[in-house]
Amino acid sequence: MFSGPRQRGLRLLTHAEWCGVPSEADIISTVEFNYSGDLLATGDKGGRVVIFQREQESKSRPHSRGEYNVYSTFQSHEPEFDYLKSLEIEEKINKIRWLPQQNAAHFLLSTNDKTIKLWKISERDKRAEGYNLKDEDGRLRDPFRITALRVPILKPMDLMVEASPRRIFANAHTYHINSISVNSDHETYLSADDLRINLWHLEITDRSFNIVDIKPANMEELTEVITAAEFHPHQCNVFVYSSSKGTIRLCDMRSSALCDRHSKFFEEPEDPSSRSFFSEIISSISDVKFSHSGRYMMTRDYLSVKVWDLNMESRPVETHQVHEYLRSKLCSLYENDCIFDKFECCWNGSDSAIMTGSYNNFFRMFDRNTRRDVTLEASRENSKPRASLKPRKVCTGGKRKKDEISVDSLDFNKKILHTAWHPMENIIAVAATNNLYIFQDKIN
Amino acid sequence: MEDKVTSPEKAEEAKLKARYPHLGQKPGGSDFLRKRLQKGQKYFDSGDYNMAKAKMKNKQLPTAAPEKTEVTGDHIPTPQDLPQRKPSLVTSKLAG
């Protein structure tokens, strides 16, 4: 994946395109693998959820390479209107989080700006036949005509995947929900909006506990908002939340019911002489993710990805530049609002590598052990089924070499905001506007 | 002794200030945040909206104006038609 002597690289496994009449509704807004990696859920701006399932590589299908195919599609959220405040509530799915699997069915949480829903996705591959009171069409039989009783038998049928909403968690957020996170206790989860974080029990929809509230008494004094939040992967009492000022607070729910006072405060010291109009905007953290080990966390700000050791609050242990060449373009990026784009980041299963997106359909991967990084492109032209992805390079000035692309030629409308890494294997999912690419690292 | 090397960020800031001399004193401060909190605000008449949704049959609705910009008078507006109201910088004290 990071180039080596043997022919090795990321190859396209699956490409799916959301299309219909070219519309904004087809833009993918979230991507998430489940715990086994066999299912990949995507949410889009039109409120739909599309789940992909990995094909089983088996003797009966020798040609299948473990591709992902569509497993289930359903409308999770609809557009709503809050009449009281004259607010349009977008149906866009902001986040999807899977629950750990406990039985044959799969459960996931999906959320838009205001409402979180728990969906059950189950398979049905048998149908009962031979009912007594109705015939095969479903029409009721005349009870006086029934002369004999029979026992209905189960017959196999074509696999049907059904999605049904099991819980609707509504009316708990005044501001826009940016994160949901399932707790390691598998019973509770948190939801975070710009100013508050709530704790829910998965079984209880009419009540939630507020655990963080940073709303000032006087809104004129508002200086920062919550941008992301996540539960610790193992310690069910610990969660973190990031802010628009580039800070992260770690909270312990055992210390008090309202976690307004943090247990740890992570902030990188800033050189005051380098401060500019853009400093705070580009320091805003758009995503925070714990490592699988639970020892580290990663934050994404506009230009970089930082890895923090939870035991050290004073500064990150690693800083990786995503697209430093954009620093000299901040003025135009502010004018076209791109400076406010919220990029996500993710760890691989062993926490040895991290990935995040950029512009021009580029995404970046960093190997923490070898300190090597690579820029790749997720686009149709670039993804031939058998060829491995070629590394890309952005030329920052001076002479542009062949195959390099200059900063001014980058397409800032082609943003890769959402990426996901399979929990165990080297399989990645990259969402490029209305296209989903799934790549697998294979040795030839 | 002149410092000839300006950081690219400061150079960009100078460019921005040159284009927008009245840009707020508080960079990245409350203005941004409040705009962010008010995303999606649209104003319309819910009575009109519901009537349009219900598709009144007894009354012949006046034909919609040919240009999409005409949203008052003849045309019953729906939320989709309305331009986004630019949020004022002063938040109403009634707003949650």
mmCIF file of C-alpha atoms in Angstrom, chain A residues 104-391:
data_model
loop_
_atom_site.group_PDB
_atom_site.id
_atom_site.type_symbol
_atom_site.label_atom_id
_atom_site.label_comp_id
_atom_site.label_asym_id
_atom_site.label_seq_id
_atom_site.Cartn_x
_atom_site.Cartn_y
_atom_site.Cartn_z
ATOM 1 C CA ALA A 104 -29.200 -12.836 13.502
ATOM 2 C CA ALA A 105 -30.443 -9.309 12.899
ATOM 3 C CA HIS A 106 -28.254 -6.228 12.470
ATOM 4 C CA PHE A 107 -28.908 -2.951 14.234
ATOM 5 C CA LEU A 108 -27.675 0.504 13.427
ATOM 6 C CA LEU A 109 -28.270 4.050 14.586
ATOM 7 C CA SER A 110 -28.725 6.715 11.946
ATOM 8 C CA THR A 111 -29.170 10.408 12.634
ATOM 9 C CA ASN A 112 -30.014 13.619 10.838
ATOM 10 C CA ASP A 113 -29.787 17.072 12.440
ATOM 11 C CA LYS A 114 -32.505 16.418 14.988
ATOM 12 C CA THR A 115 -33.628 12.798 15.274
ATOM 13 C CA ILE A 116 -31.792 9.538 15.873
ATOM 14 C CA LYS A 117 -33.333 6.267 14.756
ATOM 15 C CA LEU A 118 -32.513 2.686 15.624
ATOM 16 C CA TRP A 119 -32.987 0.438 12.611
ATOM 17 C CA LYS A 120 -33.255 -3.339 12.599
ATOM 18 C CA ILE A 121 -32.107 -5.051 9.448
ATOM 19 C CA SER A 122 -33.201 -8.666 9.249
ATOM 20 C CA GLU A 123 -33.312 -11.380 6.672
ATOM 21 C CA ARG A 124 -36.271 -13.423 5.748
ATOM 22 C CA ASP A 125 -35.690 -16.512 3.672
ATOM 23 C CA LYS A 126 -38.647 -18.674 4.656
ATOM 24 C CA ARG A 127 -42.333 -18.232 4.147
ATOM 25 C CA ALA A 128 -45.190 -20.069 5.750
ATOM 26 C CA GLU A 129 -47.617 -21.784 3.419
ATOM 27 C CA GLY A 130 -50.837 -23.646 4.029
ATOM 28 C CA TYR A 131 -52.663 -21.293 6.311
ATOM 29 C CA ASN A 132 -56.104 -22.395 7.382
ATOM 30 C CA LEU A 133 -57.936 -19.092 7.436
ATOM 31 C CA LYS A 134 -56.534 -17.521 4.288
ATOM 32 C CA ASP A 135 -55.558 -18.845 0.923
ATOM 33 C CA GLU A 136 -52.268 -18.362 -0.901
ATOM 34 C CA ASP A 137 -53.253 -14.899 -2.173
ATOM 35 C CA GLY A 138 -53.939 -13.729 1.310
ATOM 36 C CA ARG A 139 -57.676 -13.566 0.854
ATOM 37 C CA LEU A 140 -59.717 -14.751 3.778
ATOM 38 C CA ARG A 141 -61.366 -18.084 3.302
ATOM 39 C CA ASP A 142 -65.001 -18.597 4.184
ATOM 40 C CA PRO A 143 -64.787 -20.306 7.588
ATOM 41 C CA PHE A 144 -67.853 -22.433 6.842
ATOM 42 C CA ARG A 145 -66.123 -23.896 3.824
ATOM 43 C CA ILE A 146 -63.175 -25.178 5.816
ATOM 44 C CA THR A 147 -63.571 -28.880 6.351
ATOM 45 C CA ALA A 148 -60.096 -29.926 7.397
ATOM 46 C CA LEU A 149 -57.264 -28.457 9.405
ATOM 47 C CA ARG A 150 -53.705 -28.411 8.267
ATOM 48 C CA VAL A 151 -50.435 -27.331 9.792
ATOM 49 C CA PRO A 152 -48.719 -24.534 7.864
ATOM 50 C CA ILE A 153 -45.269 -25.474 6.638
ATOM 51 C CA LEU A 154 -42.208 -23.292 6.143
ATOM 52 C CA LYS A 155 -40.936 -23.116 2.597
ATOM 53 C CA PRO A 156 -37.796 -21.396 1.396
ATOM 54 C CA MET A 157 -38.216 -18.140 -0.496
ATOM 55 C CA ASP A 158 -35.942 -15.634 -2.173
ATOM 56 C CA LEU A 159 -33.948 -13.752 0.398
ATOM 57 C CA MET A 160 -35.664 -10.603 1.506
ATOM 58 C CA VAL A 161 -33.856 -8.030 3.609
ATOM 59 C CA GLU A 162 -36.142 -5.879 5.689
ATOM 60 C CA ALA A 163 -35.324 -2.713 7.544
ATOM 61 C CA SER A 164 -37.661 -1.515 10.253
ATOM 62 C CA PRO A 165 -37.354 1.406 12.648
ATOM 63 C CA ARG A 166 -37.332 0.035 16.179
ATOM 64 C CA ARG A 167 -36.749 3.216 18.170
ATOM 65 C CA ILE A 168 -37.036 6.884 17.396
ATOM 66 C CA PHE A 169 -35.090 9.223 19.667
ATOM 67 C CA ALA A 170 -36.489 12.664 18.998
ATOM 68 C CA ASN A 171 -36.837 16.136 20.453
ATOM 69 C CA ALA A 172 -33.681 16.145 22.528
ATOM 70 C CA HIS A 173 -31.568 18.528 20.476
ATOM 71 C CA THR A 174 -32.109 22.220 19.918
ATOM 72 C CA TYR A 175 -29.017 22.482 17.744
ATOM 73 C CA HIS A 176 -27.715 20.267 14.960
ATOM 74 C CA ILE A 177 -26.535 16.779 15.825
ATOM 75 C CA ASN A 178 -22.990 16.217 14.610
ATOM 76 C CA SER A 179 -22.083 12.924 16.313
ATOM 77 C CA ILE A 180 -23.471 9.742 17.778
ATOM 78 C CA SER A 181 -21.383 7.130 19.549
ATOM 79 C CA VAL A 182 -22.358 3.736 20.925
ATOM 80 C CA ASN A 183 -20.937 2.970 24.359
ATOM 81 C CA SER A 184 -18.860 -0.131 25.055
ATOM 82 C CA ASP A 185 -21.549 -1.185 27.516
ATOM 83 C CA HIS A 186 -23.785 -1.805 24.476
ATOM 84 C CA GLU A 187 -26.689 -0.282 26.369
ATOM 85 C CA THR A 188 -26.177 3.433 26.039
ATOM 86 C CA TYR A 189 -25.040 5.892 23.437
ATOM 87 C CA LEU A 190 -24.353 9.608 23.225
ATOM 88 C CA SER A 191 -25.528 12.208 20.753
ATOM 89 C CA ALA A 192 -23.822 15.578 20.424
ATOM 90 C CA ASP A 193 -24.986 18.830 18.881
ATOM 91 C CA ASP A 194 -23.222 22.198 18.673
ATOM 92 C CA LEU A 195 -23.693 23.006 22.339
ATOM 93 C CA ARG A 196 -24.877 19.906 24.194
ATOM 94 C CA ILE A 197 -24.236 16.214 24.565
ATOM 95 C CA ASN A 198 -26.967 13.797 25.629
ATOM 96 C CA LEU A 199 -26.776 10.259 26.940
ATOM 97 C CA TRP A 200 -29.429 7.787 25.894
ATOM 98 C CA HIS A 201 -30.388 4.256 26.758
ATOM 99 C CA LEU A 202 -31.045 2.238 23.621
ATOM 100 C CA GLU A 203 -34.335 0.958 25.022
ATOM 101 C CA ILE A 204 -35.694 4.301 26.216
ATOM 102 C CA THR A 205 -36.828 6.951 23.781
ATOM 103 C CA ASP A 206 -38.742 9.386 25.947
ATOM 104 C CA ARG A 207 -35.855 10.381 28.135
ATOM 105 C CA SER A 208 -32.226 11.302 27.768
ATOM 106 C CA PHE A 209 -29.673 12.745 30.163
ATOM 107 C CA ASN A 210 -27.781 15.875 29.343
ATOM 108 C CA ILE A 211 -24.125 15.304 30.182
ATOM 109 C CA VAL A 212 -22.425 18.308 28.624
ATOM 110 C CA ASP A 213 -23.845 21.788 28.168
ATOM 111 C CA ILE A 214 -21.590 24.571 26.932
ATOM 112 C CA LYS A 215 -24.319 27.033 26.084
ATOM 113 C CA PRO A 216 -23.471 30.372 27.692
ATOM 114 C CA ALA A 217 -26.171 32.242 29.583
ATOM 115 C CA ASN A 218 -25.720 35.069 27.140
ATOM 116 C CA MET A 219 -25.410 33.888 23.557
ATOM 117 C CA GLU A 220 -23.351 36.941 22.742
ATOM 118 C CA GLU A 221 -20.568 35.334 24.737
ATOM 119 C CA LEU A 222 -20.494 32.214 22.598
ATOM 120 C CA THR A 223 -16.927 31.482 21.570
ATOM 121 C CA GLU A 224 -16.812 27.829 20.669
ATOM 122 C CA VAL A 225 -19.028 24.919 19.671
ATOM 123 C CA ILE A 226 -18.796 21.156 19.981
ATOM 124 C CA THR A 227 -17.706 19.628 16.704
ATOM 125 C CA ALA A 228 -17.468 15.885 17.443
ATOM 126 C CA ALA A 229 -17.792 13.436 20.316
ATOM 127 C CA GLU A 230 -16.998 9.775 20.905
ATOM 128 C CA PHE A 231 -17.094 7.191 23.667
ATOM 129 C CA HIS A 232 -13.893 5.419 24.663
ATOM 130 C CA PRO A 233 -13.792 1.967 23.043
ATOM 131 C CA HIS A 234 -13.313 0.101 26.337
ATOM 132 C CA GLN A 235 -13.950 2.419 29.271
ATOM 133 C CA CYS A 236 -17.688 2.940 29.342
ATOM 134 C CA ASN A 237 -17.417 5.971 31.628
ATOM 135 C CA VAL A 238 -15.081 7.961 29.375
ATOM 136 C CA PHE A 239 -15.842 10.062 26.321
ATOM 137 C CA VAL A 240 -14.188 12.944 24.481
ATOM 138 C CA TYR A 241 -15.502 15.935 22.599
ATOM 139 C CA SER A 242 -13.706 18.325 20.303
ATOM 140 C CA SER A 243 -14.331 22.006 19.727
ATOM 141 C CA SER A 244 -14.181 24.634 17.003
ATOM 142 C CA LYS A 245 -11.190 26.127 18.793
ATOM 143 C CA GLY A 246 -9.031 23.052 18.267
ATOM 144 C CA THR A 247 -9.275 21.640 21.768
ATOM 145 C CA ILE A 248 -10.359 18.244 23.034
ATOM 146 C CA ARG A 249 -11.909 17.539 26.402
ATOM 147 C CA LEU A 250 -11.979 14.101 27.953
ATOM 148 C CA CYS A 251 -14.772 13.559 30.458
ATOM 149 C CA ASP A 252 -15.411 10.895 33.051
ATOM 150 C CA MET A 253 -19.068 10.229 33.782
ATOM 151 C CA ARG A 254 -18.209 8.846 37.202
ATOM 152 C CA SER A 255 -17.003 12.198 38.461
ATOM 153 C CA SER A 256 -20.308 14.025 38.140
ATOM 154 C CA ALA A 257 -23.670 13.805 36.459
ATOM 155 C CA LEU A 258 -23.020 16.898 34.369
ATOM 156 C CA CYS A 259 -19.603 16.664 32.779
ATOM 157 C CA ASP A 260 -19.122 20.363 32.160
ATOM 158 C CA ARG A 261 -15.791 20.127 33.903
ATOM 159 C CA HIS A 262 -13.398 18.013 31.953
ATOM 160 C CA SER A 263 -11.031 15.463 33.378
ATOM 161 C CA LYS A 264 -8.425 16.156 30.720
ATOM 162 C CA PHE A 265 -7.923 19.055 28.358
ATOM 163 C CA PHE A 266 -5.896 18.558 25.200
ATOM 164 C CA GLU A 267 -4.564 21.579 23.390
ATOM 165 C CA GLU A 268 -1.465 22.187 21.346
ATOM 166 C CA PRO A 269 0.266 25.422 22.307
ATOM 167 C CA GLU A 270 0.193 27.986 19.556
ATOM 168 C CA ASP A 271 2.928 30.368 18.633
ATOM 169 C CA PRO A 272 1.246 33.752 19.147
ATOM 170 C CA SER A 273 3.382 35.440 16.539
ATOM 171 C CA SER A 274 2.068 33.158 13.820
ATOM 172 C CA ARG A 275 -1.546 33.885 14.643
ATOM 173 C CA SER A 276 -3.682 35.135 11.761
ATOM 174 C CA PHE A 277 -7.314 35.650 10.901
ATOM 175 C CA PHE A 278 -7.449 32.049 9.743
ATOM 176 C CA SER A 279 -5.781 30.436 12.749
ATOM 177 C CA GLU A 280 -8.885 29.619 14.687
ATOM 178 C CA ILE A 281 -10.899 28.549 11.668
ATOM 179 C CA ILE A 282 -8.292 26.071 10.461
ATOM 180 C CA SER A 283 -7.691 24.769 13.960
ATOM 181 C CA SER A 284 -11.342 23.755 14.297
ATOM 182 C CA ILE A 285 -11.462 19.995 14.750
ATOM 183 C CA SER A 286 -13.822 18.308 12.326
ATOM 184 C CA ASP A 287 -13.457 14.748 13.609
ATOM 185 C CA VAL A 288 -12.120 12.879 16.635
ATOM 186 C CA LYS A 289 -11.588 9.109 16.730
ATOM 187 C CA PHE A 290 -10.168 6.860 19.424
ATOM 188 C CA SER A 291 -7.674 4.229 18.327
ATOM 189 C CA HIS A 292 -8.894 0.653 18.601
ATOM 190 C CA SER A 293 -6.469 0.145 21.473
ATOM 191 C CA GLY A 294 -8.027 3.014 23.370
ATOM 192 C CA ARG A 295 -4.626 4.469 24.138
ATOM 193 C CA TYR A 296 -4.622 7.167 21.482
ATOM 194 C CA MET A 297 -7.039 9.453 19.749
ATOM 195 C CA MET A 298 -6.796 11.190 16.421
ATOM 196 C CA THR A 299 -8.131 14.615 15.490
ATOM 197 C CA ARG A 300 -8.610 16.170 12.067
ATOM 198 C CA ASP A 301 -8.358 19.904 11.553
ATOM 199 C CA TYR A 302 -8.372 21.684 8.221
ATOM 200 C CA LEU A 303 -4.781 21.061 7.205
ATOM 201 C CA SER A 304 -3.569 18.182 9.359
ATOM 202 C CA VAL A 305 -4.283 15.008 11.295
ATOM 203 C CA LYS A 306 -2.916 14.732 14.823
ATOM 204 C CA VAL A 307 -2.476 11.703 17.024
ATOM 205 C CA TRP A 308 -2.701 12.301 20.772
ATOM 206 C CA ASP A 309 -1.595 10.053 23.592
ATOM 207 C CA LEU A 310 -4.376 10.121 26.175
ATOM 208 C CA ASN A 311 -1.735 10.394 28.861
ATOM 209 C CA MET A 312 -0.318 13.613 27.458
ATOM 210 C CA GLU A 313 -2.478 16.700 27.227
ATOM 211 C CA SER A 314 0.157 19.230 26.316
ATOM 212 C CA ARG A 315 0.604 18.375 22.670
ATOM 213 C CA PRO A 316 -0.022 15.636 20.104
ATOM 214 C CA VAL A 317 2.517 12.844 19.685
ATOM 215 C CA GLU A 318 2.200 12.916 15.901
ATOM 216 C CA THR A 319 1.178 15.532 13.348
ATOM 217 C CA HIS A 320 0.622 14.569 9.729
ATOM 218 C CA GLN A 321 0.190 17.206 7.051
ATOM 219 C CA VAL A 322 -2.683 16.430 4.761
ATOM 220 C CA HIS A 323 -2.428 19.264 2.248
ATOM 221 C CA GLU A 324 -0.094 21.915 3.611
ATOM 222 C CA TYR A 325 0.031 23.517 0.142
ATOM 223 C CA LEU A 326 -3.428 24.933 0.848
ATOM 224 C CA ARG A 327 -2.011 27.304 3.433
ATOM 225 C CA SER A 328 -1.169 29.755 0.688
ATOM 226 C CA LYS A 329 -4.701 29.490 -0.695
ATOM 227 C CA LEU A 330 -6.614 30.238 2.485
ATOM 228 C CA CYS A 331 -8.009 33.507 1.194
ATOM 229 C CA SER A 332 -9.850 31.919 -1.719
ATOM 230 C CA LEU A 333 -10.774 28.877 0.348
ATOM 231 C CA TYR A 334 -12.427 31.246 2.792
ATOM 232 C CA GLU A 335 -14.286 32.997 0.002
ATOM 233 C CA ASN A 336 -15.655 29.792 -1.471
ATOM 234 C CA ASP A 337 -16.429 28.406 2.007
ATOM 235 C CA CYS A 338 -14.171 25.379 1.516
ATOM 236 C CA ILE A 339 -12.278 26.372 4.627
ATOM 237 C CA PHE A 340 -15.321 25.189 6.585
ATOM 238 C CA ASP A 341 -15.349 21.690 5.035
ATOM 239 C CA LYS A 342 -15.484 18.962 7.640
ATOM 240 C CA PHE A 343 -13.147 16.113 6.839
ATOM 241 C CA GLU A 344 -13.284 12.842 8.746
ATOM 242 C CA CYS A 345 -10.423 10.502 9.572
ATOM 243 C CA CYS A 346 -10.077 6.836 10.454
ATOM 244 C CA TRP A 347 -7.698 4.235 11.861
ATOM 245 C CA ASN A 348 -6.953 0.843 10.403
ATOM 246 C CA GLY A 349 -7.704 -2.231 12.498
ATOM 247 C CA SER A 350 -4.258 -2.464 14.070
ATOM 248 C CA ASP A 351 -3.897 1.321 14.563
ATOM 249 C CA SER A 352 -0.727 1.276 12.478
ATOM 250 C CA ALA A 353 -2.152 3.484 9.733
ATOM 251 C CA ILE A 354 -4.568 6.385 9.399
ATOM 252 C CA MET A 355 -6.512 7.793 6.483
ATOM 253 C CA THR A 356 -8.276 11.016 5.639
ATOM 254 C CA GLY A 357 -9.645 12.764 2.577
ATOM 255 C CA SER A 358 -8.689 15.880 0.650
ATOM 256 C CA TYR A 359 -9.761 17.697 -2.525
ATOM 257 C CA ASN A 360 -9.712 16.673 -6.175
ATOM 258 C CA ASN A 361 -10.936 13.228 -5.098
ATOM 259 C CA PHE A 362 -7.627 12.678 -3.367
ATOM 260 C CA PHE A 363 -7.271 10.848 -0.095
ATOM 261 C CA ARG A 364 -4.223 10.441 2.079
ATOM 262 C CA MET A 365 -2.925 7.452 4.016
ATOM 263 C CA PHE A 366 -0.200 7.598 6.654
ATOM 264 C CA ASP A 367 1.773 4.645 7.977
ATOM 265 C CA ARG A 368 2.631 5.459 11.575
ATOM 266 C CA ASN A 369 5.436 2.927 11.818
ATOM 267 C CA THR A 370 7.386 3.668 8.672
ATOM 268 C CA ARG A 371 6.388 7.358 8.662
ATOM 269 C CA ARG A 372 5.544 7.008 4.977
ATOM 270 C CA ASP A 373 2.483 8.551 3.412
ATOM 271 C CA VAL A 374 0.747 8.349 0.086
ATOM 272 C CA THR A 375 -1.804 10.361 -1.874
ATOM 273 C CA LEU A 376 -4.288 8.387 -3.935
ATOM 274 C CA GLU A 377 -7.212 9.331 -6.119
ATOM 275 C CA ALA A 378 -10.710 7.882 -6.040
ATOM 276 C CA SER A 379 -12.182 8.446 -9.447
ATOM 277 C CA ARG A 380 -13.548 6.383 -12.243
ATOM 278 C CA GLU A 381 -10.769 7.210 -14.670
ATOM 279 C CA ASN A 382 -8.205 6.213 -12.125
ATOM 280 C CA SER A 383 -9.719 2.965 -10.952
ATOM 281 C CA LYS A 384 -9.305 0.160 -13.425
ATOM 282 C CA PRO A 385 -10.391 -3.140 -11.893
ATOM 283 C CA ARG A 386 -7.065 -4.906 -12.091
ATOM 284 C CA ALA A 387 -4.588 -2.116 -11.831
ATOM 285 C CA SER A 388 -3.500 -0.827 -8.475
ATOM 286 C CA LEU A 389 -3.954 2.829 -7.630
ATOM 287 C CA LYS A 390 -1.050 5.003 -8.596
ATOM 288 C CA PRO A 391 0.224 7.491 -6.061
#
